[in-house]
PDB file of C-alpha atoms in Angstrom:
ATOM      1  CA  MET L  76     -19.120 -16.063 -29.864  1.00  0.00           C
ATOM      2  CA  ASP L  77     -19.663 -18.674 -26.610  1.00  0.00           C
ATOM      3  CA  ASN L  78     -20.250 -17.049 -23.461  1.00  0.00           C
ATOM      4  CA  THR L  79     -17.691 -19.444 -22.058  1.00  0.00           C
ATOM      5  CA  ILE L  80     -15.189 -17.478 -23.554  1.00  0.00           C
ATOM      6  CA  SER L  81     -16.476 -14.171 -23.017  1.00  0.00           C
ATOM      7  CA  TYR L  82     -17.172 -14.507 -19.763  1.00  0.00           C
ATOM      8  CA  GLN L  83     -13.396 -15.950 -19.430  1.00  0.00           C
ATOM      9  CA  SER L  84     -11.898 -12.439 -21.189  1.00  0.00           C
ATOM     10  CA  LYS L  85     -13.919 -10.019 -19.408  1.00  0.00           C
ATOM     11  CA  ALA L  86     -12.599 -12.142 -15.746  1.00  0.00           C
ATOM     12  CA  ASN L  87      -9.204 -12.285 -17.386  1.00  0.00           C
ATOM     13  CA  LYS L  88      -9.124  -8.024 -18.581  1.00  0.00           C
ATOM     14  CA  LEU L  89     -10.348  -6.945 -15.324  1.00  0.00           C
ATOM     15  CA  TYR L  90      -8.137  -8.909 -13.253  1.00  0.00           C
ATOM     16  CA  ILE L  91      -4.888  -8.037 -15.245  1.00  0.00           C
ATOM     17  CA  ILE L  92      -6.424  -3.993 -14.672  1.00  0.00           C
ATOM     18  CA  LEU L  93      -7.087  -4.489 -10.959  1.00  0.00           C
ATOM     19  CA  GLY L  94      -3.662  -6.120 -10.741  1.00  0.00           C
ATOM     20  CA  GLY L  95      -1.959  -3.728 -12.841  1.00  0.00           C
ATOM     21  CA  PHE L  96      -3.257  -1.093 -10.767  1.00  0.00           C
ATOM     22  CA  PHE L  97      -2.966  -3.388  -7.581  1.00  0.00           C
ATOM     23  CA  ILE L  98       1.156  -3.454  -8.294  1.00  0.00           C
ATOM     24  CA  ALA L  99       1.956   0.192  -9.824  1.00  0.00           C
ATOM     25  CA  ASN L 100       0.536   1.600  -6.430  1.00  0.00           C
ATOM     26  CA  ALA L 101       2.828  -0.592  -5.042  1.00  0.00           C
ATOM     27  CA  ILE L 102       5.986   0.338  -6.382  1.00  0.00           C
ATOM     28  CA  LEU L 103       5.231   3.542  -6.425  1.00  0.00           C
ATOM     29  CA  ALA L 104       4.755   3.756  -3.040  1.00  0.00           C
ATOM     30  CA  GLU L 105       7.674   2.660  -1.756  1.00  0.00           C
ATOM     31  CA  PHE L 106       9.560   5.081  -4.346  1.00  0.00           C
ATOM     32  CA  ILE L 107       8.174   8.223  -3.542  1.00  0.00           C
ATOM     33  CA  GLY L 108       7.841   7.227   0.382  1.00  0.00           C
ATOM     34  CA  VAL L 109      11.295   8.358   0.523  1.00  0.00           C
ATOM     35  CA  LYS L 110       9.404  12.001   1.316  1.00  0.00           C
ATOM     36  CA  ILE L 111       8.358  13.289   4.547  1.00  0.00           C
ATOM     37  CA  PHE L 112       5.652  15.607   4.741  1.00  0.00           C
ATOM     38  CA  SER L 113       3.344  17.214   6.607  1.00  0.00           C
ATOM     39  CA  VAL L 114      -0.312  16.557   6.844  1.00  0.00           C
ATOM     40  CA  GLU L 115      -1.468  19.282   8.707  1.00  0.00           C
ATOM     41  CA  GLU L 116       0.201  22.043   7.058  1.00  0.00           C
ATOM     42  CA  SER L 117      -0.176  20.187   3.378  1.00  0.00           C
ATOM     43  CA  ILE L 118      -4.089  20.925   4.110  1.00  0.00           C
ATOM     44  CA  GLY L 119      -3.834  24.341   5.869  1.00  0.00           C
ATOM     45  CA  PHE L 120      -3.539  23.546   9.545  1.00  0.00           C
ATOM     46  CA  LYS L 121      -1.112  23.987  12.285  1.00  0.00           C
ATOM     47  CA  LYS L 122       0.907  21.192  13.580  1.00  0.00           C
ATOM     48  CA  PHE L 123      -0.353  19.159  15.883  1.00  0.00           C
ATOM     49  CA  ASP L 124       2.015  18.892  19.652  1.00  0.00           C
ATOM     50  CA  ILE L 125       0.737  15.273  20.534  1.00  0.00           C
ATOM     51  CA  ASP L 126       2.390  14.080  23.382  1.00  0.00           C
ATOM     52  CA  LEU L 127       2.388   9.701  23.659  1.00  0.00           C
ATOM     53  CA  PHE L 128       4.423   7.433  25.827  1.00  0.00           C
ATOM     54  CA  GLY L 129       6.640   9.987  26.589  1.00  0.00           C
ATOM     55  CA  VAL L 130       7.732  11.140  22.932  1.00  0.00           C
ATOM     56  CA  GLU L 131       7.033  14.647  22.660  1.00  0.00           C
ATOM     57  CA  GLY L 132       6.116  16.670  19.659  1.00  0.00           C
ATOM     58  CA  LEU L 133       4.872  14.870  17.849  1.00  0.00           C
ATOM     59  CA  SER L 134       2.998  15.880  14.432  1.00  0.00           C
ATOM     60  CA  PHE L 135       1.576  14.203  11.692  1.00  0.00           C
ATOM     61  CA  ASN L 136       4.758  13.842   9.368  1.00  0.00           C
ATOM     62  CA  MET L 137       4.194  11.091   6.959  1.00  0.00           C
ATOM     63  CA  SER L 138       5.556   9.121   3.963  1.00  0.00           C
ATOM     64  CA  ALA L 139       4.385  10.129   0.638  1.00  0.00           C
ATOM     65  CA  GLY L 140       4.110   6.299   0.339  1.00  0.00           C
ATOM     66  CA  VAL L 141       0.947   6.698   2.282  1.00  0.00           C
ATOM     67  CA  LEU L 142      -0.826   8.550  -0.606  1.00  0.00           C
ATOM     68  CA  ASN L 143      -1.028   4.798  -2.637  1.00  0.00           C
ATOM     69  CA  TRP L 144      -1.423   2.315  -0.007  1.00  0.00           C
ATOM     70  CA  PRO L 145      -4.752   2.814   0.308  1.00  0.00           C
ATOM     71  CA  PHE L 146      -5.271   2.277  -2.997  1.00  0.00           C
ATOM     72  CA  VAL L 147      -3.597  -0.852  -2.917  1.00  0.00           C
ATOM     73  CA  PHE L 148      -5.940  -2.466  -0.334  1.00  0.00           C
ATOM     74  CA  ILE L 149      -8.728  -1.166  -1.573  1.00  0.00           C
ATOM     75  CA  MET L 150      -7.967  -3.361  -4.821  1.00  0.00           C
ATOM     76  CA  THR L 151      -6.658  -6.131  -2.375  1.00  0.00           C
ATOM     77  CA  ASP L 152     -10.762  -5.747  -1.292  1.00  0.00           C
ATOM     78  CA  ILE L 153     -12.262  -5.686  -4.908  1.00  0.00           C
ATOM     79  CA  ILE L 154      -9.777  -8.711  -6.014  1.00  0.00           C
ATOM     80  CA  ASN L 155     -10.593  -9.827  -3.547  1.00  0.00           C
ATOM     81  CA  GLU L 156     -13.920  -9.700  -3.811  1.00  0.00           C
ATOM     82  CA  TYR L 157     -14.030 -11.558  -7.223  1.00  0.00           C
ATOM     83  CA  TYR L 158     -10.923 -13.831  -7.772  1.00  0.00           C
ATOM     84  CA  GLY L 159     -10.832 -14.644  -3.853  1.00  0.00           C
ATOM     85  CA  VAL L 160      -7.994 -15.767  -1.069  1.00  0.00           C
ATOM     86  CA  LYS L 161      -5.869 -17.370  -4.592  1.00  0.00           C
ATOM     87  CA  GLY L 162      -6.311 -14.576  -6.384  1.00  0.00           C
ATOM     88  CA  VAL L 163      -4.744 -12.187  -4.034  1.00  0.00           C
ATOM     89  CA  LYS L 164      -1.479 -13.456  -3.099  1.00  0.00           C
ATOM     90  CA  PHE L 165      -0.457 -14.086  -6.246  1.00  0.00           C
ATOM     91  CA  LEU L 166      -0.378 -11.335  -7.038  1.00  0.00           C
ATOM     92  CA  SER L 167       0.682 -10.269  -3.607  1.00  0.00           C
ATOM     93  CA  TYR L 168       3.666 -12.666  -3.760  1.00  0.00           C
ATOM     94  CA  LEU L 169       4.462 -11.563  -7.357  1.00  0.00           C
ATOM     95  CA  GLY L 170       3.879  -7.340  -6.001  1.00  0.00           C
ATOM     96  CA  ALA L 171       6.594  -8.424  -2.971  1.00  0.00           C
ATOM     97  CA  ALA L 172       8.985 -10.020  -5.824  1.00  0.00           C
ATOM     98  CA  LEU L 173       8.826  -6.525  -8.522  1.00  0.00           C
ATOM     99  CA  ILE L 174       9.689  -4.615  -5.198  1.00  0.00           C
ATOM    100  CA  ALA L 175      12.450  -6.391  -4.654  1.00  0.00           C
ATOM    101  CA  PHE L 176      13.710  -6.446  -8.398  1.00  0.00           C
ATOM    102  CA  ALA L 177      13.009  -2.963  -8.300  1.00  0.00           C
ATOM    103  CA  PHE L 178      15.268  -2.235  -5.274  1.00  0.00           C
ATOM    104  CA  LEU L 179      17.743  -4.109  -6.906  1.00  0.00           C
ATOM    105  CA  MET L 180      17.956  -2.308 -10.232  1.00  0.00           C
ATOM    106  CA  VAL L 181      18.343   1.030  -8.118  1.00  0.00           C
ATOM    107  CA  GLY L 182      20.944  -0.298  -6.452  1.00  0.00           C
ATOM    108  CA  PHE L 183      23.090  -1.572  -9.674  1.00  0.00           C
ATOM    109  CA  ALA L 184      22.261   1.920 -11.482  1.00  0.00           C
ATOM    110  CA  MET L 185      23.441   3.960  -7.888  1.00  0.00           C
ATOM    111  CA  SER L 186      26.991   2.224  -8.982  1.00  0.00           C
ATOM    112  CA  LEU L 187      26.819   3.648 -12.359  1.00  0.00           C
ATOM    113  CA  SER L 188      29.436   6.292 -12.909  1.00  0.00           C
ATOM    114  CA  PRO L 189      27.870   9.254 -13.792  1.00  0.00           C
ATOM    115  CA  ALA L 190      28.850  11.333 -16.641  1.00  0.00           C
ATOM    116  CA  ASP L 191      30.757  14.431 -16.654  1.00  0.00           C
ATOM    117  CA  PHE L 192      27.942  16.788 -18.474  1.00  0.00           C
ATOM    118  CA  TRP L 193      24.866  15.430 -16.140  1.00  0.00           C
ATOM    119  CA  LEU L 194      26.628  15.404 -12.457  1.00  0.00           C
ATOM    120  CA  ILE L 195      26.473  19.146 -11.411  1.00  0.00           C
ATOM    121  CA  GLN L 196      23.536  21.119 -12.102  1.00  0.00           C
ATOM    122  CA  ASN L 197      22.115  24.198 -11.743  1.00  0.00           C
ATOM    123  CA  ILE L 198      18.218  23.371 -10.093  1.00  0.00           C
ATOM    124  CA  ASN L 199      16.199  26.827  -9.439  1.00  0.00           C
ATOM    125  CA  GLY L 200      19.338  28.838  -8.876  1.00  0.00           C
ATOM    126  CA  GLU L 201      21.242  25.842  -6.871  1.00  0.00           C
ATOM    127  CA  ALA L 202      24.420  23.878  -8.915  1.00  0.00           C
ATOM    128  CA  LEU L 203      22.650  20.824  -7.115  1.00  0.00           C
ATOM    129  CA  ASN L 204      25.230  17.610  -7.319  1.00  0.00           C
ATOM    130  CA  MET L 205      22.803  14.782  -9.718  1.00  0.00           C
ATOM    131  CA  ASN L 206      24.639  11.635  -8.545  1.00  0.00           C
ATOM    132  CA  ASN L 207      23.925  12.306  -4.778  1.00  0.00           C
ATOM    133  CA  ALA L 208      20.804  13.723  -4.789  1.00  0.00           C
ATOM    134  CA  PHE L 209      20.145  10.220  -6.770  1.00  0.00           C
ATOM    135  CA  SER L 210      21.464   8.200  -4.399  1.00  0.00           C
ATOM    136  CA  ALA L 211      20.188  10.115  -1.288  1.00  0.00           C
ATOM    137  CA  ILE L 212      16.440   9.649  -3.470  1.00  0.00           C
ATOM    138  CA  PHE L 213      16.112   6.434  -4.353  1.00  0.00           C
ATOM    139  CA  GLY L 214      19.174   5.139  -1.898  1.00  0.00           C
ATOM    140  CA  GLN L 215      16.667   3.673   0.459  1.00  0.00           C
ATOM    141  CA  GLY L 216      18.955   0.970   3.479  1.00  0.00           C
ATOM    142  CA  MET L 217      18.540  -2.599   3.027  1.00  0.00           C
ATOM    143  CA  TRP L 218      16.036  -2.084   6.608  1.00  0.00           C
ATOM    144  CA  ILE L 219      13.998  -0.173   5.514  1.00  0.00           C
ATOM    145  CA  ILE L 220      13.563  -2.232   2.007  1.00  0.00           C
ATOM    146  CA  VAL L 221      12.912  -5.759   4.191  1.00  0.00           C
ATOM    147  CA  GLY L 222      10.931  -4.102   6.819  1.00  0.00           C
ATOM    148  CA  SER L 223       9.078  -2.457   3.370  1.00  0.00           C
ATOM    149  CA  ILE L 224       8.230  -5.588   1.750  1.00  0.00           C
ATOM    150  CA  THR L 225       7.539  -7.889   4.923  1.00  0.00           C
ATOM    151  CA  ALA L 226       5.214  -5.794   6.060  1.00  0.00           C
ATOM    152  CA  PHE L 227       4.202  -5.778   2.712  1.00  0.00           C
ATOM    153  CA  LEU L 228       3.525  -9.448   2.872  1.00  0.00           C
ATOM    154  CA  ILE L 229       1.673  -9.530   6.165  1.00  0.00           C
ATOM    155  CA  GLY L 230      -0.738  -7.601   5.912  1.00  0.00           C
ATOM    156  CA  GLN L 231      -1.917  -8.652   2.751  1.00  0.00           C
ATOM    157  CA  VAL L 232      -2.177 -11.468   4.322  1.00  0.00           C
ATOM    158  CA  ALA L 233      -3.265 -10.118   7.699  1.00  0.00           C
ATOM    159  CA  ASP L 234      -6.229  -8.223   5.023  1.00  0.00           C
ATOM    160  CA  VAL L 235      -7.565 -11.632   2.936  1.00  0.00           C
ATOM    161  CA  SER L 236      -7.850 -13.954   6.048  1.00  0.00           C
ATOM    162  CA  VAL L 237      -9.628 -11.039   8.368  1.00  0.00           C
ATOM    163  CA  PHE L 238     -12.000 -10.165   4.520  1.00  0.00           C
ATOM    164  CA  HIS L 239     -13.239 -13.823   4.533  1.00  0.00           C
ATOM    165  CA  LYS L 240     -13.278 -14.172   8.197  1.00  0.00           C
ATOM    166  CA  ILE L 241     -15.476 -11.586   7.868  1.00  0.00           C
ATOM    167  CA  LYS L 242     -17.814 -12.642   4.687  1.00  0.00           C
ATOM    168  CA  LYS L 243     -18.531 -15.925   6.171  1.00  0.00           C
ATOM    169  CA  LEU L 244     -19.633 -14.426   9.366  1.00  0.00           C
ATOM    170  CA  THR L 245     -22.172 -11.441   7.440  1.00  0.00           C
ATOM    171  CA  GLY L 246     -22.966 -13.173   3.608  1.00  0.00           C
ATOM    172  CA  GLU L 247     -22.950 -10.991   0.816  1.00  0.00           C
ATOM    173  CA  ARG L 248     -23.950  -7.908   2.665  1.00  0.00           C
ATOM    174  CA  ASN L 249     -21.546  -5.405   3.864  1.00  0.00           C
ATOM    175  CA  LEU L 250     -19.087  -5.158   1.854  1.00  0.00           C
ATOM    176  CA  TRP L 251     -18.482  -1.937   3.529  1.00  0.00           C
ATOM    177  CA  LEU L 252     -17.613  -4.214   6.824  1.00  0.00           C
ATOM    178  CA  ARG L 253     -15.557  -6.868   5.759  1.00  0.00           C
ATOM    179  CA  ALA L 254     -13.502  -4.385   3.125  1.00  0.00           C
ATOM    180  CA  THR L 255     -12.816  -1.293   5.743  1.00  0.00           C
ATOM    181  CA  GLY L 256     -12.516  -4.143   8.719  1.00  0.00           C
ATOM    182  CA  SER L 257      -9.621  -6.015   7.124  1.00  0.00           C
ATOM    183  CA  THR L 258      -7.667  -2.779   5.757  1.00  0.00           C
ATOM    184  CA  LEU L 259      -8.166  -1.749   9.461  1.00  0.00           C
ATOM    185  CA  VAL L 260      -6.713  -4.513  10.687  1.00  0.00           C
ATOM    186  CA  SER L 261      -3.683  -5.005   7.884  1.00  0.00           C
ATOM    187  CA  GLN L 262      -2.738  -1.148   7.759  1.00  0.00           C
ATOM    188  CA  LEU L 263      -2.401  -1.414  12.076  1.00  0.00           C
ATOM    189  CA  ILE L 264      -0.414  -4.585  10.989  1.00  0.00           C
ATOM    190  CA  ASP L 265       1.777  -2.794   7.956  1.00  0.00           C
ATOM    191  CA  SER L 266       2.011   0.279  10.444  1.00  0.00           C
ATOM    192  CA  PHE L 267       4.052  -1.083  13.238  1.00  0.00           C
ATOM    193  CA  VAL L 268       6.014  -3.981  11.367  1.00  0.00           C
ATOM    194  CA  VAL L 269       8.068  -1.768   8.846  1.00  0.00           C
ATOM    195  CA  ILE L 270       8.759   0.899  11.782  1.00  0.00           C
ATOM    196  CA  PHE L 271       9.890  -2.227  13.593  1.00  0.00           C
ATOM    197  CA  ILE L 272      12.293  -3.753  11.654  1.00  0.00           C
ATOM    198  CA  ALA L 273      13.214  -0.840  10.074  1.00  0.00           C
ATOM    199  CA  PHE L 274      14.667   1.701  12.791  1.00  0.00           C
ATOM    200  CA  TYR L 275      13.847  -0.897  15.915  1.00  0.00           C
ATOM    201  CA  LEU L 276      15.879  -4.090  14.884  1.00  0.00           C
ATOM    202  CA  ASN L 277      18.311  -1.663  12.266  1.00  0.00           C
ATOM    203  CA  PRO L 278      20.877  -1.383  14.578  1.00  0.00           C
ATOM    204  CA  GLN L 279      21.745   2.459  13.137  1.00  0.00           C
ATOM    205  CA  TYR L 280      19.079   3.788  14.621  1.00  0.00           C
ATOM    206  CA  SER L 281      18.088   1.318  17.469  1.00  0.00           C
ATOM    207  CA  TRP L 282      14.832   3.336  18.061  1.00  0.00           C
ATOM    208  CA  SER L 283      12.937   2.988  21.775  1.00  0.00           C
ATOM    209  CA  TRP L 284       9.864   0.971  21.688  1.00  0.00           C
ATOM    210  CA  GLN L 285       8.192   4.199  22.998  1.00  0.00           C
ATOM    211  CA  MET L 286       8.934   5.679  20.215  1.00  0.00           C
ATOM    212  CA  VAL L 287       8.404   2.922  17.616  1.00  0.00           C
ATOM    213  CA  ALA L 288       5.043   2.717  19.544  1.00  0.00           C
ATOM    214  CA  ALA L 289       3.789   6.008  19.425  1.00  0.00           C
ATOM    215  CA  ILE L 290       4.905   6.903  15.436  1.00  0.00           C
ATOM    216  CA  GLY L 291       3.793   3.543  14.660  1.00  0.00           C
ATOM    217  CA  LEU L 292       0.495   5.286  16.361  1.00  0.00           C
ATOM    218  CA  VAL L 293       0.068   8.358  14.709  1.00  0.00           C
ATOM    219  CA  ASN L 294       1.092   6.535  11.024  1.00  0.00           C
ATOM    220  CA  TYR L 295      -1.837   4.587  12.154  1.00  0.00           C
ATOM    221  CA  THR L 296      -4.689   6.693  13.262  1.00  0.00           C
ATOM    222  CA  TYR L 297      -3.726   8.544   8.937  1.00  0.00           C
ATOM    223  CA  LYS L 298      -4.319   5.372   7.798  1.00  0.00           C
ATOM    224  CA  PHE L 299      -7.690   4.323  10.190  1.00  0.00           C
ATOM    225  CA  ILE L 300      -8.961   8.725   9.463  1.00  0.00           C
ATOM    226  CA  VAL L 301      -8.068   7.602   5.216  1.00  0.00           C
ATOM    227  CA  ALA L 302      -9.719   3.899   5.072  1.00  0.00           C
ATOM    228  CA  LEU L 303     -13.120   5.330   6.262  1.00  0.00           C
ATOM    229  CA  LEU L 304     -12.934   8.325   3.713  1.00  0.00           C
ATOM    230  CA  LEU L 305     -11.896   6.220   1.361  1.00  0.00           C
ATOM    231  CA  THR L 306     -14.728   3.144   2.341  1.00  0.00           C
ATOM    232  CA  PRO L 307     -18.004   5.018  -0.884  1.00  0.00           C
ATOM    233  CA  ILE L 308     -14.593   4.151  -3.664  1.00  0.00           C
ATOM    234  CA  LEU L 309     -15.476   0.193  -2.965  1.00  0.00           C
ATOM    235  CA  TYR L 310     -19.268   0.807  -3.672  1.00  0.00           C
ATOM    236  CA  VAL L 311     -18.650   2.873  -6.977  1.00  0.00           C
ATOM    237  CA  LEU L 312     -15.856   0.120  -8.205  1.00  0.00           C
ATOM    238  CA  HIS L 313     -17.795  -2.127  -7.451  1.00  0.00           C
ATOM    239  CA  SER L 314     -21.016  -0.646  -9.466  1.00  0.00           C
ATOM    240  CA  VAL L 315     -18.758  -0.260 -12.066  1.00  0.00           C
ATOM    241  CA  ILE L 316     -17.146  -4.066 -11.998  1.00  0.00           C
ATOM    242  CA  ASP L 317     -20.487  -5.402 -12.235  1.00  0.00           C
ATOM    243  CA  ARG L 318     -21.826  -3.372 -14.927  1.00  0.00           C
ATOM    244  CA  TYR L 319     -18.518  -4.209 -17.156  1.00  0.00           C
ATOM    245  CA  LEU L 320     -18.651  -7.702 -16.245  1.00  0.00           C
ATOM    246  CA  GLY L 321     -23.080  -8.485 -16.298  1.00  0.00           C
ATOM    247  CA  LYS L 322     -25.090  -9.622 -13.439  1.00  0.00           C
ATOM    248  CA  ASP L 323     -24.372 -13.610 -14.302  1.00  0.00           C
ATOM    249  CA  LEU L 324     -20.840 -13.015 -15.035  1.00  0.00           C
ATOM    250  CA  ALA L 325     -20.402 -10.930 -11.529  1.00  0.00           C
ATOM    251  CA  GLN L 326     -22.133 -13.207  -9.459  1.00  0.00           C
ATOM    252  CA  GLN L 327     -20.428 -16.805 -11.048  1.00  0.00           C
ATOM    253  CA  LEU L 328     -16.899 -15.116  -9.461  1.00  0.00           C
ATOM    254  CA  ILE L 329     -18.304 -13.502  -6.368  1.00  0.00           C
ATOM    255  CA  ALA L 330     -19.102 -17.053  -5.825  1.00  0.00           C
ATOM    256  CA  LYS L 331     -16.401 -18.625  -6.602  1.00  0.00           C
ATOM    257  CA  ALA L 332     -14.098 -16.214  -5.094  1.00  0.00           C
ATOM    258  CA  ALA L 333     -15.930 -16.997  -1.574  1.00  0.00           C
ATOM    259  CA  GLN L 334     -15.265 -21.368  -2.086  1.00  0.00           C
TER     260      GLN L 334
END
């Protein structure tokens, strides 16, 4: 087999795999994000009692979507490393379009008339209106949807830009610096943009800027810590990908991505 064809096949397969994980995690984060959980209690600690900007009693109550977003940004950095700005931007725009499509289909599903036998179900000994439950879980407001998609796109563009600026300064060295640095910047933007649009601009909530700043800072602190903890995964993935591609193809892709 021609080596060129073999190289293209490997490179294309890798891009599809990385892109699949990227988009799957992005969409999944939107839908599981409706659940709010206590980080402290989930790991066996008492809730913190933090006061910020005049907002009292704050703790690490997070959207369950934060479980997926670190993996989105890890995939972003890996794709950035091997496929460059164009590779990341294509998946980012595609991901945003698919998130919008998913919400559109959910909205359509919510409008369907429920079957009589399904409407009331006994769940853990409690009668539950399944149609109301479905709407409560999947029926996120338009402001939240717009905020999520906007934050996603702005965060991705920032991640790509910072990643390549750091790479130009440091060369091929210090993968952890360009990956973690770009993630920390993009997560900072993501933490505040979605809250600003969904709860500050949204007339239904009209949060004060102090509330936006306080909750955004708490969210970012969590994401900052998680981003640092997940840094070793980048090196593991980098090593696995290099072995799969082979040294020559890996270096070719990395060199082309840096152009």
